[in-house]
Coordinates of C-alpha atoms and ligand atoms in Angstrom, one line a residue:
X1 CA 89.8 -24.2 95.3
X2 CA 92.2 -24.5 92.3
X3 CA 94.1 -21.5 91.2
X4 CA 94.0 -20.6 87.5
X5 CA 97.5 -20.3 85.8
X6 CA 98.7 -18.7 82.6
X7 CA 102.1 -19.8 81.3
X8 CA 103.9 -17.3 79.0
X9 CA 106.5 -19.3 77.1
X10 CA 104.9 -22.7 77.7
X11 CA 107.0 -24.6 75.1
X12 CA 110.3 -23.5 76.6
X13 CA 112.5 -25.1 79.2
X14 CA 110.9 -23.2 82.1
X15 CA 107.4 -23.6 80.6
X16 CA 107.8 -27.4 80.5
X17 CA 109.3 -27.7 83.9
X18 CA 106.3 -25.6 85.2
X19 CA 103.8 -27.8 83.5
X20 CA 105.6 -30.8 85.1
X21 CA 105.2 -29.4 88.6
X22 CA 101.6 -28.2 88.0
X23 CA 100.6 -31.7 86.7
X24 CA 101.7 -33.2 90.1
X25 CA 99.1 -31.0 91.9
X26 CA 95.8 -30.9 90.0
X27 CA 94.0 -30.3 93.3
X28 CA 95.8 -26.9 93.6
X29 CA 96.3 -25.6 90.1
X30 CA 94.4 -25.4 86.9
X31 CA 96.3 -24.7 83.6
X32 CA 94.1 -22.2 81.9
X33 CA 96.3 -20.5 79.3
X34 CA 99.4 -21.5 77.4
X35 CA 101.4 -19.2 75.0
X36 CA 104.3 -19.8 72.7
X37 CA 106.1 -18.1 69.8
X38 CA 106.0 -20.4 66.7
X39 CA 106.5 -24.0 67.6
X40 CA 103.1 -25.5 66.6
X41 CA 103.9 -29.2 67.1
X42 CA 105.1 -28.7 70.6
X43 CA 102.2 -26.5 71.5
X44 CA 99.6 -28.9 70.0
X45 CA 101.1 -31.7 72.1
X46 CA 101.0 -29.6 75.3
X47 CA 97.4 -28.6 74.6
X48 CA 96.4 -32.3 74.3
X49 CA 98.2 -33.1 77.5
X50 CA 97.2 -30.2 79.7
X51 CA 93.9 -29.1 78.1
X52 CA 94.1 -25.3 78.6
X53 CA 91.1 -23.2 77.8
X54 CA 93.2 -20.8 75.6
X55 CA 96.3 -21.3 73.6
X56 CA 98.0 -18.3 72.0
X57 CA 100.8 -18.2 69.4
X58 CA 102.6 -14.9 69.0
X59 CA 103.1 -15.7 65.3
X60 CA 99.6 -15.4 63.7
X61 CA 100.4 -17.9 60.9
X62 CA 101.4 -20.4 63.6
X63 CA 98.1 -19.8 65.4
X64 CA 96.2 -20.7 62.2
X65 CA 98.2 -24.0 61.9
X66 CA 97.5 -24.7 65.6
X67 CA 93.8 -24.1 65.1
X68 CA 93.8 -26.7 62.3
X69 CA 95.8 -29.2 64.4
X70 CA 93.3 -28.8 67.4
X71 CA 90.1 -29.0 65.3
X72 CA 89.0 -32.1 67.2
X73 CA 89.3 -30.2 70.5
X74 CA 86.8 -27.4 70.1
X75 CA 86.9 -26.5 73.8
X76 CA 90.4 -25.0 73.3
X77 CA 90.2 -21.5 72.0
X78 CA 93.2 -20.5 69.9
X79 CA 94.5 -16.9 69.6
X80 CA 97.3 -15.3 67.6
X81 CA 99.5 -12.2 67.6
X82 CA 101.0 -9.7 70.0
X83 CA 97.7 -8.3 71.3
X84 CA 96.3 -11.7 72.0
X85 CA 99.4 -12.5 73.9
X86 CA 99.0 -9.5 76.1
X87 CA 95.3 -10.2 76.6
X88 CA 95.9 -13.8 77.4
X89 CA 97.2 -13.0 80.9
X90 CA 93.7 -11.6 81.8
X91 CA 91.7 -14.5 80.5
X92 CA 88.7 -15.2 82.8
X93 CA 89.9 -17.3 85.8
X94 CA 93.6 -16.5 85.5
X95 CA 95.0 -15.5 88.8
X96 CA 98.7 -16.2 88.4
X97 CA 101.1 -15.9 85.5
X98 CA 104.4 -17.7 84.9
X99 CA 106.5 -15.2 83.0
X100 CA 108.8 -17.6 81.0
X101 CA 109.3 -15.9 77.6
X102 CA 112.9 -15.4 76.7
X103 CA 114.3 -12.0 76.2
X104 CA 112.8 -8.5 75.7
X105 CA 109.8 -10.1 73.9
X106 CA 108.5 -11.0 77.4
X107 CA 108.4 -7.4 78.7
X108 CA 105.0 -6.3 77.4
X109 CA 103.0 -9.4 78.2
X110 CA 104.6 -9.6 81.7
X111 CA 103.8 -5.9 82.3
X112 CA 100.2 -6.6 81.1
X113 CA 100.0 -9.3 83.8
X114 CA 101.3 -6.8 86.4
X115 CA 98.8 -4.2 85.3
X116 CA 96.0 -6.7 85.5
X117 CA 96.9 -7.4 89.1
X118 CA 98.0 -11.0 88.6
X119 CA 100.5 -12.8 90.9
X120 CA 103.7 -13.0 88.9
X121 CA 106.3 -15.8 88.9
X122 CA 109.3 -14.2 87.1
X123 CA 111.7 -16.3 85.1
X124 CA 112.1 -13.7 82.3
X125 CA 115.0 -11.8 83.9
X126 CA 115.4 -9.6 80.7
X127 CA 112.3 -7.6 81.9
X128 CA 114.2 -6.3 84.8
X129 CA 117.5 -5.7 82.9
X130 CA 115.6 -3.7 80.3
X131 CA 113.2 -1.8 82.6
X132 CA 113.8 -2.7 86.2
X133 CA 113.0 0.6 87.7
X134 CA 109.7 1.1 85.8
X135 CA 108.8 -2.6 86.2
X136 CA 109.2 -2.5 90.0
X137 CA 107.2 0.8 90.1
X138 CA 104.3 -0.9 88.3
X139 CA 104.6 -3.9 90.7
X140 CA 104.2 -1.6 93.6
X141 CA 101.5 0.5 92.1
X142 CA 99.4 -2.5 91.4
X143 CA 100.2 -4.2 94.7
X144 CA 101.1 -7.5 93.0
X145 CA 103.1 -10.3 94.4
X146 CA 106.3 -11.0 92.5
X147 CA 108.1 -14.2 93.2
X148 CA 111.5 -15.1 91.7
X149 CA 112.0 -18.2 89.6
X150 CA 115.6 -17.7 88.6
X151 CA 117.3 -20.3 90.9
X152 CA 119.7 -17.8 92.4
X153 CA 117.1 -15.2 93.2
X154 CA 114.7 -17.9 94.5
X155 CA 117.5 -19.1 96.7
X156 CA 118.2 -15.6 98.0
X157 CA 114.5 -15.1 98.6
X158 CA 114.5 -18.3 100.6
X159 CA 117.5 -17.1 102.7
X160 CA 116.2 -13.6 103.3
X161 CA 115.2 -13.0 106.9
X162 CA 115.4 -9.5 108.4
X163 CA 116.6 -7.4 105.4
X164 CA 118.1 -4.7 107.7
X165 CA 120.7 -7.2 108.8
X166 CA 121.9 -8.2 105.3
X167 CA 125.5 -7.3 104.5
X168 CA 125.5 -8.7 101.0
X169 CA 124.2 -11.4 98.7
X170 CA 126.4 -13.8 96.9
X171 CA 125.2 -15.1 93.5
X172 CA 126.7 -18.4 92.6
X173 CA 127.6 -19.2 89.0
X174 CA 128.7 -22.5 87.5
X175 CA 131.1 -20.8 85.1
X176 CA 129.5 -22.6 82.2
X177 CA 131.0 -25.0 79.7
X178 CA 134.2 -22.9 79.1
X179 CA 135.3 -22.2 82.6
X180 CA 138.6 -24.1 82.0
X181 CA 138.8 -24.0 78.2
X182 CA 142.2 -22.6 77.2
X183 CA 141.6 -18.9 76.3
X184 CA 143.2 -19.4 72.9
X185 CA 140.5 -22.0 72.0
X186 CA 137.5 -19.7 72.8
X187 CA 137.7 -18.1 69.4
X188 CA 136.6 -21.3 67.7
X189 CA 133.9 -22.6 70.0
X190 CA 130.6 -23.5 68.2
X191 CA 127.0 -22.8 69.3
X192 CA 126.6 -26.6 70.0
X193 CA 129.6 -26.4 72.5
X194 CA 128.3 -23.2 74.0
X195 CA 124.8 -24.7 74.5
X196 CA 126.1 -27.9 76.2
X197 CA 125.9 -26.6 79.8
X198 CA 127.5 -28.9 82.3
X199 CA 124.7 -28.8 85.0
X200 CA 121.5 -27.3 83.5
X201 CA 119.4 -28.0 80.4
X202 CA 118.1 -24.7 79.2
X203 CA 117.0 -22.7 76.2
X204 CA 119.7 -21.7 73.7
X205 CA 119.8 -18.0 74.5
X206 CA 120.3 -18.5 78.3
X207 CA 122.8 -21.3 77.5
X208 CA 125.0 -18.9 75.5
X209 CA 124.6 -16.3 78.2
X210 CA 125.9 -18.8 80.7
X211 CA 128.9 -19.6 78.5
X212 CA 129.8 -15.9 78.3
X213 CA 128.7 -15.3 82.0
X214 CA 126.5 -12.5 80.7
X215 CA 123.7 -14.5 82.4
X216 CA 125.3 -13.8 85.8
X217 CA 125.6 -10.1 84.8
X218 CA 121.9 -10.0 83.9
X219 CA 121.2 -11.7 87.2
X220 CA 123.2 -9.1 89.2
X221 CA 121.0 -6.5 87.6
X222 CA 117.9 -8.6 88.3
X223 CA 118.9 -8.9 91.9
X224 CA 119.5 -5.2 92.2
X225 CA 115.8 -4.5 91.3
X226 CA 114.2 -7.5 93.0
X227 CA 115.9 -7.0 96.3
X228 CA 116.5 -3.2 96.1
X229 CA 120.2 -3.6 96.8
X230 CA 123.0 -1.3 95.7
X231 CA 125.6 -3.0 93.4
X232 CA 128.3 -3.0 96.1
X233 CA 126.2 -5.4 98.1
X234 CA 126.0 -8.0 95.3
X235 CA 128.8 -10.4 94.6
X236 CA 129.4 -13.3 92.3
X237 CA 131.2 -16.5 93.2
X238 CA 132.0 -19.4 90.8
X239 CA 130.7 -22.7 92.1
X240 CA 131.1 -25.3 89.4
X241 CA 128.8 -27.9 90.9
X242 CA 125.7 -25.7 91.0
X243 CA 124.5 -27.3 94.3
X244 CA 124.5 -24.0 96.3
X245 CA 122.1 -21.8 94.4
X246 CA 123.1 -18.6 96.2
X247 CA 123.7 -17.1 99.6
X248 CA 122.9 -14.2 101.9
X249 CA 125.5 -12.9 104.3
X250 CA 124.4 -11.1 107.5
X251 CA 126.1 -8.4 109.5
X252 CA 127.0 -10.9 112.3
X253 CA 128.9 -13.1 109.8
X254 CA 126.2 -15.7 109.3
X255 CA 125.9 -16.9 105.8
X256 CA 122.6 -18.7 104.8
X257 CA 122.6 -20.8 101.6
X258 CA 120.0 -22.7 99.7
X259 CA 121.1 -26.0 98.3
X260 CA 119.6 -28.6 96.0
X261 CA 120.1 -30.6 92.9
X262 CA 120.3 -28.4 89.8
X263 CA 116.7 -28.7 88.6
X264 CA 114.5 -25.7 87.9
X265 CA 111.4 -27.6 89.3
X266 CA 112.7 -26.8 92.8
X267 CA 112.5 -23.0 92.5
X268 CA 109.3 -23.3 90.4
X269 CA 107.6 -25.5 93.0
X270 CA 108.8 -23.2 95.8
X271 CA 107.3 -20.1 94.2
X272 CA 104.1 -21.8 93.2
X273 CA 103.4 -23.1 96.7
X274 CA 104.9 -20.3 98.8
X275 CA 104.6 -20.0 101.7
X276 CA 103.8 -23.7 101.7
X277 CA 106.0 -26.5 100.3
X278 CA 105.0 -29.1 97.7
X279 CA 106.7 -32.0 95.9
X280 CA 108.5 -30.9 92.8
X281 CA 109.6 -34.3 91.5
X282 CA 113.3 -33.4 92.2
X283 CA 115.3 -36.2 93.9
X284 CA 117.0 -35.8 97.3
X285 CA 120.4 -34.1 97.4
X286 CA 123.1 -36.7 98.3
X287 CA 126.0 -34.6 99.7
X288 CA 128.0 -37.7 100.8
X289 CA 128.0 -39.3 97.3
X290 CA 128.0 -36.1 95.3
X291 CA 131.0 -34.1 94.1
X292 CA 133.1 -31.9 96.5
X293 CA 131.8 -28.4 96.5
X294 CA 134.4 -25.9 95.0
X295 CA 134.5 -22.1 94.8
X296 CA 136.6 -19.5 92.9
X297 CA 136.5 -15.9 91.9
X298 CA 135.2 -15.1 88.5
X299 CA 138.0 -14.2 86.0
X300 CA 136.9 -11.0 84.2
X301 CA 139.4 -11.5 81.4
X302 CA 137.8 -14.8 80.5
X303 CA 134.3 -13.4 81.1
X304 CA 134.3 -9.8 79.9
X305 CA 130.5 -9.9 79.6
X306 CA 130.2 -10.0 83.4
X307 CA 132.3 -6.8 83.7
X308 CA 130.2 -5.1 81.0
X309 CA 127.0 -5.9 83.0
X310 CA 128.5 -4.3 86.2
X311 CA 129.5 -1.3 84.1
X312 CA 126.1 -1.0 82.6
X313 CA 124.5 -1.2 86.0
X314 CA 126.7 1.6 87.3
X315 CA 125.7 3.6 84.1
X316 CA 122.0 3.4 85.0
X317 CA 118.7 2.3 83.5
X318 CA 119.4 3.3 79.9
X319 CA 122.7 1.5 79.8
X320 CA 121.2 -1.8 81.1
X321 CA 118.5 -1.6 78.4
X322 CA 121.2 -1.1 75.8
X323 CA 123.3 -4.0 77.2
X324 CA 120.3 -6.3 77.1
X325 CA 119.4 -5.5 73.5
X326 CA 123.0 -5.6 72.2
X327 CA 123.4 -9.0 73.9
X328 CA 120.3 -10.4 72.4
X329 CA 121.5 -9.4 68.9
X330 CA 125.0 -10.7 69.5
X331 CA 123.8 -14.0 70.9
X332 CA 121.4 -14.5 68.0
X333 CA 124.2 -13.7 65.5
X334 CA 126.5 -16.2 67.2
X335 CA 123.7 -18.9 67.2
X336 CA 123.2 -18.2 63.5
X337 CA 126.9 -18.7 62.7
X338 CA 127.4 -15.0 61.8
X339 CA 129.6 -13.9 64.8
X340 CA 132.4 -15.8 66.6
X341 CA 131.9 -16.4 70.3
X342 CA 134.5 -13.8 71.3
X343 CA 132.5 -11.3 69.1
X344 CA 129.7 -11.3 71.6
X345 CA 131.4 -9.1 74.2
X346 CA 132.9 -7.0 71.4
X347 CA 129.4 -6.2 70.0
X348 CA 128.0 -5.4 73.5
X349 CA 130.9 -3.2 74.5
X350 CA 130.9 -1.3 71.2
X351 CA 127.2 -0.7 71.3
X352 CA 127.4 0.6 74.9
X353 CA 130.2 2.9 73.6
X354 CA 128.4 4.4 70.6
X355 CA 125.0 4.6 72.1
X356 CA 124.4 6.3 75.4
X357 CA 120.8 7.5 75.6
X358 CA 119.1 9.5 78.4
X359 CA 117.5 7.6 81.3
X360 CA 114.1 6.5 80.1
X361 CA 111.2 8.2 81.8
X362 CA 108.5 5.7 80.7
X363 CA 107.9 2.5 78.9
X364 CA 107.8 3.9 75.3
X365 CA 111.2 5.4 76.0
X366 CA 112.5 2.0 77.1
X367 CA 111.1 0.4 73.9
X368 CA 112.7 3.1 71.8
X369 CA 116.1 2.6 73.4
X370 CA 115.7 -1.2 72.9
X371 CA 114.9 -0.7 69.2
X372 CA 117.7 1.7 68.5
X373 CA 120.3 -0.4 70.5
X374 CA 119.3 -3.4 68.3
X375 CA 120.1 -1.3 65.1
X376 CA 123.4 -0.1 66.5
X377 CA 124.4 -3.6 67.7
X378 CA 123.6 -5.1 64.2
X379 CA 126.0 -2.5 62.7
X380 CA 128.7 -3.7 65.0
X381 CA 128.5 -7.3 63.9
X382 CA 130.7 -7.0 60.8
X383 CA 133.2 -4.9 62.8
X384 CA 133.4 -7.4 65.6
X385 CA 134.8 -10.1 63.4
X386 CA 132.3 -11.9 61.2
X387 CA 132.5 -15.7 61.5
Ligands
NAD401 P1 113.4 -21.3 75.9 O1 114.1 -20.7 74.7 O2 113.5 -22.7 76.2 O3 111.8 -20.9 75.8 C1 111.4 -19.6 75.5 C2 109.9 -19.5 75.4 O4 109.5 -18.2 75.0 C3 109.3 -20.5 74.4 O5 108.0 -21.0 74.9 C4 109.0 -19.6 73.2 O6 107.9 -20.0 72.4 C5 108.7 -18.3 73.8 N1 109.1 -17.1 73.0 C6 110.3 -16.9 72.4 N2 110.3 -15.8 71.7 C7 109.1 -15.2 71.9 C8 108.5 -14.1 71.3 N3 109.1 -13.2 70.5 N4 107.2 -13.8 71.7 C9 106.5 -14.7 72.5 N5 107.0 -15.8 73.0 C10 108.3 -16.1 72.7 O7 113.9 -20.4 77.2 P2 114.0 -20.8 78.7 O8 115.3 -21.5 78.9 O9 112.8 -21.5 79.2 O10 114.1 -19.4 79.4 C11 113.0 -18.6 79.6 C12 113.3 -17.4 80.5 O11 113.6 -17.9 81.8 C13 114.5 -16.6 80.1 O12 114.4 -15.3 80.4 C14 115.6 -17.2 80.9 O13 116.7 -16.3 81.2 C15 114.9 -17.5 82.2 N6 115.5 -18.6 83.0 C16 115.6 -19.8 82.4 C17 116.2 -20.9 83.2 C18 116.3 -22.3 82.6 O14 116.8 -23.2 83.3 N7 115.9 -22.5 81.4 C19 116.7 -20.6 84.5 C20 116.5 -19.3 85.0 C21 115.9 -18.3 84.2
MG402 MG1 119.9 -18.3 87.2

């Protein structure tokens, strides 16, 4: 029996890696639904290749263009808009959903999938940064299985045995493209330099997050909710080669690590097949010929975003929602050439400073905090040193 899959964010880096793994196992999986934001050409190509039953573009105008492009494939239904995106997760036959939209935009469709009782593969970490407590409550209420795709969290999941014996988890981080750039040069770095990650090819937002190390901060918050651990039991270690994807330390001193070549098809295949194992297309790790493995403490002066994420986590659910929204605004402004790289932590810090809402009791409250934090963060951009 094949399992019906919906991919939210099919045109992205995770979406495409997922399709690559799924195409290797047609006897197990059937791609039923693909969604994307606005990239019609890429979506049309994916539809021709994978033949879903439904394709949804969040942008309704893009949906109309896709409909015209796929006129010769009447079996593929095309939908458009926010509502169609949330409905797509419950299309007939869909049992499992890959949540791979980037940013806060993924929260509502991913929650719709949780509420529809689907098995969730979670790449979209911003869902948990924005609304971790409420999101995990919904996961429990609907009894859904949630499997982590983020390579660190997937590694920890693989190394988790008896949770009572865990002393701490250690999230590894490459340190990104600017790990050794002289601090004085960071003021001038461009979006192209920031997006040129040494080990991973990823979407632009997460690439900038990796360069600031906000990505690791978001992952600390993600781990806090996924594994129900207090922040003092989560540490971060720089490991430039990205071969060890994370570790779990036990009370007896044992440390279990998951290793592999840096290719997201490994955690994707792990989660899709769990508890079995399937081929992902990733080559064998050659430790003898590969680079020596190195480790160092993260430098919080170089990476103030990591410190801001720890502070927000200590501040509670409202603060992490503000952190996420302010970061999304700052990263977009940097990518648009409207904010220097060093302005990103300034915008996030200033927004956290000026806007300290109450703990959100429900989802509408989270959405309201997100919207207000975006306005406040926009206001900080000219003050944080316009590019
Ligand atoms: P990406 O930018 O390559 O792709 C994002 C996808 O989301 C695209 O399909 C796009 O069409 C869709 N999208 C963007 N905005 C949208 C909106 N407003 N509404 C609906 N759809 C929208 O991003 P990515 O690198 O694939 O990352 C996706 C998620 O996975 C992020 O949360 C990221 O943090 C996480 N993640 C990515 C990697 C990686 O290696 N790329 C690793 C770990 C975690
Ligand atoms: Mg990661």
